[in-house]
Coordinates of C-alpha atoms in Angstrom, one line a residue:
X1 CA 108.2 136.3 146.4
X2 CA 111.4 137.7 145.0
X3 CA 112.3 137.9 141.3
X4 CA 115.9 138.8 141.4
X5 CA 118.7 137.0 143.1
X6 CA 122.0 138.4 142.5
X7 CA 123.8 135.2 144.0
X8 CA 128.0 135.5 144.5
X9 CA 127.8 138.9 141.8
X10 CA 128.1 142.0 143.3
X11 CA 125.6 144.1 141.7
X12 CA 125.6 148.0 141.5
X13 CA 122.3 147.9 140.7
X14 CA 120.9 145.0 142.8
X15 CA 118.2 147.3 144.4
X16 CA 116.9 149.2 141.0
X17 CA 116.8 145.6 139.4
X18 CA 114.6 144.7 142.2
X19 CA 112.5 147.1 141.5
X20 CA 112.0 146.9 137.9
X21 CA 111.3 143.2 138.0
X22 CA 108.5 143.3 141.1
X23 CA 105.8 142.0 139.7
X24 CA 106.8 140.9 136.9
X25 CA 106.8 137.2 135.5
X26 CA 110.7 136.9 135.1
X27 CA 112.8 135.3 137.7
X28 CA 116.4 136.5 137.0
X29 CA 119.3 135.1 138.7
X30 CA 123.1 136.6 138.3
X31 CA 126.5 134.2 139.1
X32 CA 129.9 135.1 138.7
X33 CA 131.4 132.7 137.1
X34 CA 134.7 131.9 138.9
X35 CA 135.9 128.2 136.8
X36 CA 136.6 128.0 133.7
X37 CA 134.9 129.0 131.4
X38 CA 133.5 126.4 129.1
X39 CA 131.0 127.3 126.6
X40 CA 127.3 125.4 126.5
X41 CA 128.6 123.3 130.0
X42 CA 129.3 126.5 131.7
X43 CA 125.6 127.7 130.9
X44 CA 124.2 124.7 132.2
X45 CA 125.9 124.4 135.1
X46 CA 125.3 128.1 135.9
X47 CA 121.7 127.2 135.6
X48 CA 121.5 124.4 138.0
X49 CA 123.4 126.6 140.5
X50 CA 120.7 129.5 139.0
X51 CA 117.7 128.2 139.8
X52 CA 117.7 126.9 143.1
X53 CA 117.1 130.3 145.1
X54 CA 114.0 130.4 142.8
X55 CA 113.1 127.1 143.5
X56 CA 113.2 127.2 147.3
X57 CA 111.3 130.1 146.6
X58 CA 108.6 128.3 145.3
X59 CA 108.9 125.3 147.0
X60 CA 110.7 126.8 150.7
X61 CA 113.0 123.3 149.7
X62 CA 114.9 121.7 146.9
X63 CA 114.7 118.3 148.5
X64 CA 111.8 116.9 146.7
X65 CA 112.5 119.2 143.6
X66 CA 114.0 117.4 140.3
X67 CA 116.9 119.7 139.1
X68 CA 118.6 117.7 135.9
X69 CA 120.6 118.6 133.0
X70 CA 119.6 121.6 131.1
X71 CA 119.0 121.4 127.4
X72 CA 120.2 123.6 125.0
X73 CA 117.0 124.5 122.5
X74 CA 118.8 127.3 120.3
X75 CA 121.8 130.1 120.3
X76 CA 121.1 133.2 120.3
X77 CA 122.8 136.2 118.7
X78 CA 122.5 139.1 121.6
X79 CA 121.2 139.7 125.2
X80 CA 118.5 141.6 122.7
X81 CA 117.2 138.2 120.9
X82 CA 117.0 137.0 124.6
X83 CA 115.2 140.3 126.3
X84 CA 113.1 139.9 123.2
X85 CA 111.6 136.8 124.3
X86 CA 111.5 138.0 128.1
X87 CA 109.7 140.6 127.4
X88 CA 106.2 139.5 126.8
X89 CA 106.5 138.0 130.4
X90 CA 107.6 140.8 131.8
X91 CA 105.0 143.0 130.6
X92 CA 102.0 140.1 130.9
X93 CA 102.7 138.5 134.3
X94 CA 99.9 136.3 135.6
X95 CA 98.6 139.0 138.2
X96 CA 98.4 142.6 136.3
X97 CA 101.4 145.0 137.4
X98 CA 101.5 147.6 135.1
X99 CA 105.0 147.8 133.5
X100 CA 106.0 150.3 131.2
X101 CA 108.2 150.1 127.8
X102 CA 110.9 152.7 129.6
X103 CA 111.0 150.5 132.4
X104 CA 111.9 147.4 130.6
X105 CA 114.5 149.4 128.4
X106 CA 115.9 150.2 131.9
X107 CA 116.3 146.6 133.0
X108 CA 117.9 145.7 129.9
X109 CA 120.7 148.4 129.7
X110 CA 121.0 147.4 133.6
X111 CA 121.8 144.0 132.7
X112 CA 123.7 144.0 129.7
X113 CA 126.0 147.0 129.2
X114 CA 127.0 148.1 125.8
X115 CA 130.2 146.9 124.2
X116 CA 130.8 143.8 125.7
X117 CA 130.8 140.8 124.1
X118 CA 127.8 138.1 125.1
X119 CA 127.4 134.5 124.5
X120 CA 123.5 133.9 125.3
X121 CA 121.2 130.7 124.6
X122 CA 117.8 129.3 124.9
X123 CA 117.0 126.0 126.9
X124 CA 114.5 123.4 127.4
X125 CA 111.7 123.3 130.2
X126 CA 111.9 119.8 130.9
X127 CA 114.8 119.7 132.8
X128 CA 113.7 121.1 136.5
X129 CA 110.2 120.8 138.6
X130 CA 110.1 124.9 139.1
X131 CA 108.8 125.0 135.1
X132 CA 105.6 122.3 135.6
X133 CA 103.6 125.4 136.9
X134 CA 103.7 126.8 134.2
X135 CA 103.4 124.3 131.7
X136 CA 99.8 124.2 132.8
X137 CA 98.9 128.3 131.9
X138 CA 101.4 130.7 132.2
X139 CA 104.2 129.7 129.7
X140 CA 107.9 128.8 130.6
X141 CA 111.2 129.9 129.4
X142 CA 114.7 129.8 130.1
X143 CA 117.6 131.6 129.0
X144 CA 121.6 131.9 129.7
X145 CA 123.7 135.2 128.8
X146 CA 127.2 135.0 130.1
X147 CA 129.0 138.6 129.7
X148 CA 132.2 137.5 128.6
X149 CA 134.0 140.6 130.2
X150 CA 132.7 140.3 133.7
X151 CA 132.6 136.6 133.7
X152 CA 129.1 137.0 135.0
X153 CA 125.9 134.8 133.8
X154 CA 122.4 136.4 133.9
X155 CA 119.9 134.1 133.7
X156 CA 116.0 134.6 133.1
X157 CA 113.4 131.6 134.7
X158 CA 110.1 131.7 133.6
X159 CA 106.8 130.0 135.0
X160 CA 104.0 131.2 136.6
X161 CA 100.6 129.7 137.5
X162 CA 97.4 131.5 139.2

C-alpha cells in the first residue's frame, strides 16, 4: 500500500518521502498545478485529481467510488498549522510503526521549504467514499497546501481502518 504519490511533480525527494511516510497513517499526494491558479476552486479540484491514486489504492477502482465536491472546513495560517494536525496520524497509525519526532521534522522541511509563501486549508470528510473507513475508528482528515512559488499542491488524506 503506498502513502505517497508524487503525481505530474517532479520530486527531488520522491524516494526519502517514501520512506518517511511507510507506515504511517498519512496519504500524501503532490500536483503541479499547471491552470490557473484560483484560490479555494484550485484546492478542490487539486483534490479530486489528489485522491484518486489513493483511492484505487484502496479500492484497485474508482468506478464504484463517490468522488464529489470538496468542502472547505477552515483556512489555515502555515504548512505548520496543517503538519500540526497530520502529525498525530503520522505518529499513531492503525498498525504500530515506530516513527520518530526527527523523522517527522524531516518530512516537513521535505515538503514545505522555507521562505515561500503557502496558502493551505482544511476540508470536510464527506465528500469522497476513501474517508468512510475511517469514520468508523481511525479518524479522517484532509488538507490542501499549494506552494505558491512552485505552483505545486501537497495534499495529506487521512483514513484508516483495522
Amino acid at each position: 500500500m503506498y502513502r505517497y504519490y508524487p503525481g505530474n511533480y517532479a520530486d527531488p525527494n520522491a524516494e526519502e518521502i517514501i520512506s518517511l511516510l511507510d507506515g504511517s497513517g498519512v496519504r500524501c499526494s503532490r500536483l503541479l498545478w499547471t491552470g490557473v491558479y484560483r484560490g479555494v476552486e484550485s484546492h478542490a479540484a487539486a483534490l479530486v485529481e489528489g485522491i484518486i491514486p489513493a483511492v484505487i489504492d484502496r479500492f484497485t477502482t474508482v468506478e464504484d467510488v463517490e468522488i464529489g465536491t470538496p468542502t472547505m472546513v477552515e483556512e489555515l495560517p502555515s504548512p505548520l498549522a496543517v503538519m500540526s494536525m497530520v502529525e498525530y496520524y503520522y505518529h499513531n497509525p492503525v498498525y504500530t510503526c515506530e516513527r520518530t519526532q526527527a523523522e517527522f521534522d524531516r518530512l516537513y522541511r521535505l515538503l514545505f521549504p522555507s521562505g515561500r509563501r503557502y496558502e493551505c486549508f482544511a476540508w470536510s470528510d464527506d465528500w469522497c467514499d476513501f474517508f468512510d473507513a475511517g469514520k468508523e475508528w481511525f479518524g479522517t482528515g484532509c488538507w490542501s497546501v499549494y506552494d505558491t512559488t512552485s505552483r505545486a499542491f501537497t495534499l495529506f488524506f487521512v483514513s484508516e481502518t483495522d
